Tab-separated table of C-alpha atoms in Angstrom:
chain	number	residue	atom	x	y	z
A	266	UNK	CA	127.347	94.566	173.584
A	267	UNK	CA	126.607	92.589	170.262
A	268	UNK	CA	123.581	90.997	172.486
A	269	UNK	CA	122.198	94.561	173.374
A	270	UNK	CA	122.589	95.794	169.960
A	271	UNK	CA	120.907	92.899	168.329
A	272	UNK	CA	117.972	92.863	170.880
A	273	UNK	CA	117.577	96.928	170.298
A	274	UNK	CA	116.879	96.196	166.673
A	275	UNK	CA	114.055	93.310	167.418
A	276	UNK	CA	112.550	95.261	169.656
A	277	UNK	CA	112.912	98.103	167.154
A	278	UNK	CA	110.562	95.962	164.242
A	279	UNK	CA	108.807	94.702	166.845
A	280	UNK	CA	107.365	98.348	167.687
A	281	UNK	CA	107.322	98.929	163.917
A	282	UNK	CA	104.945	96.113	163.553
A	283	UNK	CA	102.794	97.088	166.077
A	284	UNK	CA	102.615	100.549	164.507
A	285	UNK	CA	101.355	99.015	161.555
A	286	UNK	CA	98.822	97.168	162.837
A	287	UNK	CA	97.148	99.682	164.780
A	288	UNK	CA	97.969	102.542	161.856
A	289	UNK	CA	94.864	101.807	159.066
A	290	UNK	CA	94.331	105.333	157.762
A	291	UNK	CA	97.824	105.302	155.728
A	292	UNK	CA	96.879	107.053	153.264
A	293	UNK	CA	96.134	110.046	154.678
A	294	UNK	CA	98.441	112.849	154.625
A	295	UNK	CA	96.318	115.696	155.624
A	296	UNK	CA	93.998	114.420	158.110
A	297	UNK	CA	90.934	113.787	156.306
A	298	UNK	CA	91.004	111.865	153.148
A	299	UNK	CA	88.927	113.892	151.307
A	300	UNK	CA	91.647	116.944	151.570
A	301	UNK	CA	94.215	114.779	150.878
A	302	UNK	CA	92.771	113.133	147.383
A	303	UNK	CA	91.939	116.946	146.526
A	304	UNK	CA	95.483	118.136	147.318
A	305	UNK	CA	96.733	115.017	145.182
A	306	UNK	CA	94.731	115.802	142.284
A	307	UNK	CA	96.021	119.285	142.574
A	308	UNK	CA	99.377	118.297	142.433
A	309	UNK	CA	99.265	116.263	139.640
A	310	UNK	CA	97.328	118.408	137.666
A	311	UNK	CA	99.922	121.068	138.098
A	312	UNK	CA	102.546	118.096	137.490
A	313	UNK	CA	101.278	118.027	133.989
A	314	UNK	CA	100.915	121.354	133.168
A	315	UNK	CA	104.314	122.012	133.942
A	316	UNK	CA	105.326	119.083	132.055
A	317	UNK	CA	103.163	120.289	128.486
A	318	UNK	CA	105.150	123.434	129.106
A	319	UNK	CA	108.744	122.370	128.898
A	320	UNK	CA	111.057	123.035	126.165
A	321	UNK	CA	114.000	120.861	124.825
A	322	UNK	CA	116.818	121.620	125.483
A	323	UNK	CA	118.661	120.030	122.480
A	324	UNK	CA	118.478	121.734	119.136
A	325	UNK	CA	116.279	119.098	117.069
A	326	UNK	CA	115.607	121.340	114.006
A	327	UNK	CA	116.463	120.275	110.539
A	328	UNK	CA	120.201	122.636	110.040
A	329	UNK	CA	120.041	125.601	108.307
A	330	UNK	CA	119.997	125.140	103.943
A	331	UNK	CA	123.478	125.909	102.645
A	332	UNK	CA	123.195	127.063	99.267
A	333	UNK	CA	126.655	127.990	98.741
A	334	UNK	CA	127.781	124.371	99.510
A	335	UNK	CA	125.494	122.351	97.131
A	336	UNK	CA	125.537	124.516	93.800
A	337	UNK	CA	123.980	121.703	91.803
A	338	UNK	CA	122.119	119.594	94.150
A	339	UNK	CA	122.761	116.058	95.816
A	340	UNK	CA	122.175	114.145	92.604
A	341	UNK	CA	123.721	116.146	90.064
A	342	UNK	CA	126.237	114.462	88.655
A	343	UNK	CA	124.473	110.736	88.956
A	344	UNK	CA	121.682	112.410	86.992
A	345	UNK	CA	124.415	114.466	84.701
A	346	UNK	CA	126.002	110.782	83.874
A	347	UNK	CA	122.650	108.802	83.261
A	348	UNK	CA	121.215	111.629	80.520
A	349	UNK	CA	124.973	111.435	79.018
A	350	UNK	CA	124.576	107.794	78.830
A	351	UNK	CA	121.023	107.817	77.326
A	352	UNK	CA	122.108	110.702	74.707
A	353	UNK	CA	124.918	108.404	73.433
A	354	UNK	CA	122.782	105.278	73.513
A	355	UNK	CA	120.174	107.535	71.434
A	356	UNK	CA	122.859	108.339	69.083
A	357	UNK	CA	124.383	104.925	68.345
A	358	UNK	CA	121.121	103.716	68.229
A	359	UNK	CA	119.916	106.551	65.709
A	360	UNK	CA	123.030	105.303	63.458
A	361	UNK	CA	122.367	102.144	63.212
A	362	UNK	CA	118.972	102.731	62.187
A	363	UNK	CA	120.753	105.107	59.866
A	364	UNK	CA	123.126	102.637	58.356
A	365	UNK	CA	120.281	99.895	58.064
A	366	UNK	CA	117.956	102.027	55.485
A	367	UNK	CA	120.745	103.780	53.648
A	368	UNK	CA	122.395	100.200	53.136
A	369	UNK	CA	122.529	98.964	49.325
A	370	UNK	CA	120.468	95.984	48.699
A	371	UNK	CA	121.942	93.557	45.773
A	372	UNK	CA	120.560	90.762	44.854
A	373	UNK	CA	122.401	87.449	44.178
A	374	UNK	CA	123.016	86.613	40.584
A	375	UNK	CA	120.515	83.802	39.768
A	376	UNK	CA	122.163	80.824	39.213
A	377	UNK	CA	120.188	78.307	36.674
A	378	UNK	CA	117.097	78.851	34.833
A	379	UNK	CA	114.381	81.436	35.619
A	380	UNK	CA	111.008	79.622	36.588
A	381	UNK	CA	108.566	79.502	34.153
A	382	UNK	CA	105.166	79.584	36.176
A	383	UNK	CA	106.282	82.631	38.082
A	384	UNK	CA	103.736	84.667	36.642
A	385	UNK	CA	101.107	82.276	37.844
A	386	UNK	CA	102.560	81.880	41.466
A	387	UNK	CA	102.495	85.609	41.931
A	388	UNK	CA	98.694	86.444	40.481
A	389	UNK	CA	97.466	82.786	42.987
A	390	UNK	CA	99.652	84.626	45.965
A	391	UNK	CA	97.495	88.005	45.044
A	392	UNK	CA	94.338	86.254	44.705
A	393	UNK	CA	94.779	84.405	47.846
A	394	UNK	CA	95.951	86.910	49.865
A	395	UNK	CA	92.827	89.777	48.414
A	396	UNK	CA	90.612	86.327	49.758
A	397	UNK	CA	92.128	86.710	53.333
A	398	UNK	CA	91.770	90.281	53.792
A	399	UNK	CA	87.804	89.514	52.432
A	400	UNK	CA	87.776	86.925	55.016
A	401	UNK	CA	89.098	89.077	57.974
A	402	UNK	CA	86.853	92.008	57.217
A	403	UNK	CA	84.040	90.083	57.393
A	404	UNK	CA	85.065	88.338	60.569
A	405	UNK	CA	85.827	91.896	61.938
A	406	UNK	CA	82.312	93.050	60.681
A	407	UNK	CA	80.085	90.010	62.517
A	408	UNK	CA	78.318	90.473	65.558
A	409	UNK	CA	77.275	87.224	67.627
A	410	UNK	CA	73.448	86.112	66.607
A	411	UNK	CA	71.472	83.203	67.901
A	412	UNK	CA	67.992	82.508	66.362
A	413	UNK	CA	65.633	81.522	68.780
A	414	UNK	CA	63.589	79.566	65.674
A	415	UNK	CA	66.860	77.744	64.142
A	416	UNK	CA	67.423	76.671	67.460
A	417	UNK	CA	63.869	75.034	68.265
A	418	UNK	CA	63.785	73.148	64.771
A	419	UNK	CA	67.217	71.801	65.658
A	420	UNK	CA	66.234	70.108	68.705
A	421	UNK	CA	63.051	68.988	67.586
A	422	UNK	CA	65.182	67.379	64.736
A	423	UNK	CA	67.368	65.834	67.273
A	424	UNK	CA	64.533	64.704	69.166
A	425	UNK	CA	63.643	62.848	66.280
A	426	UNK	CA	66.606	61.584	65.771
A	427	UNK	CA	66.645	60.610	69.955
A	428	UNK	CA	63.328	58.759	68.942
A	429	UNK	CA	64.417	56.745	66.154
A	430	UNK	CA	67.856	55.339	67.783
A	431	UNK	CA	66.733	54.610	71.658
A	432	UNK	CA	65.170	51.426	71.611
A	433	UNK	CA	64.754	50.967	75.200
A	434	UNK	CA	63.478	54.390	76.049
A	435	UNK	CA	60.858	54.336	73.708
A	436	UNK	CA	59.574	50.992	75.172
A	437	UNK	CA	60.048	52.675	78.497
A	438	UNK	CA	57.449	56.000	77.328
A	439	UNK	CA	59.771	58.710	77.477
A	440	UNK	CA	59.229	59.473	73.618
A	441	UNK	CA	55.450	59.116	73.920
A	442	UNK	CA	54.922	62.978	73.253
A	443	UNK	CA	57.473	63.263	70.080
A	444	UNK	CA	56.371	60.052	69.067
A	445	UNK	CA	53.113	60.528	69.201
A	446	UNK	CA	53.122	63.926	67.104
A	447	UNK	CA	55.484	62.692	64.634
A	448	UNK	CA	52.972	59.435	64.283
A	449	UNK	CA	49.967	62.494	63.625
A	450	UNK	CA	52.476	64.066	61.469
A	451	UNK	CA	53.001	61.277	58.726
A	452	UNK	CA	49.328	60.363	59.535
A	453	UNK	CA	48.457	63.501	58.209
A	454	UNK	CA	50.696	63.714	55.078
A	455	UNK	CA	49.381	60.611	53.886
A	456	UNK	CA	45.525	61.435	54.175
């Protein structure tokens, strides 16, 4: 009996195999393919119509307000303590400010003699400090110049100068224009 049954269920996958083999037009369903792709299309378009149409059913909206529960608001009393603790930081604050300019102010008692130049110290602190507040507005007055002639008659002064202390370079020729002009220039002062 076990042989039988075993040899039913070969023969079984062996027909199933066959069937495959010989069976190439698998896909379709409704005897011409072109029917079948159009039915399929069909389908799934309905498919997602049906699925842009469905409605939750779990309640996802935000719950009703509750004004009767929250009189002041979620952050009531946090807000409630911080102004509290600015006010009273204001008013200590506002106190000691207070105290500070109302405050006496005494002088030591000067112990030894009084200086005797004084007088002089104060009018040289005057003077010096009228000087600095000269100084400052003119610094705050100036606007940044550069003259294009100061400039030329500098370098042609340093080029002079370049002239007159590089030996070597003036043996080499690299001076022959300066040198040559300043040469026509004392040339010409002495005539």
């Amino acid at each position: 009996r076990s042989h039988f049954g075993s040899s039913f269920f070969l023969a079984r996958e062996y027909l199933a195999r066959a069937a495959m083999q010989c069976q190439k037009r698998t896909d379709v369903s409704y005897g011409n393919p072109v029917i079948a792709k159009f039915e399929l299309e069909k389908r799934k378009k309905l498919h997602r119509q049906r699925l842009q149409s469905i409605k939750c059913q779990v309640d996802n909206k935000p719950p009703p307000a509750q004004p009767h529960l929250t009189t002041y608001g979620r952050d009531y009393f946090a807000k409630k303590k911080t102004t509290t603790e600015a006010a009273f930081n204001d008013l200590k604050m506002i106190q000691s400010i207070a105290q500070t300019m109302t405050r006496r102010f005494d002088l030591p008692d000067r112990s030894g003699a009084a200086s005797l130049n004084r007088d002089a110290r104060k009018r040289e602190l005057f003077r010096i400090t009228a000087d600095n507040h000269k100084l400052m507005d003119r610094l705050e007055k100036l606007r940044p110049t550069f003259s294009t002639k100061d400039l030329i008659v500098d370098h042609e002064r340093n080029q002079k100068y370049m002239v007159g202390c590089s030996y070597a370079a003036r043996k080499a020729g690299k001076y022959d224009g300066p040198r040559g002009q300043r040469r026509n220039q004392m040339l010409s002062r002495s005539s």
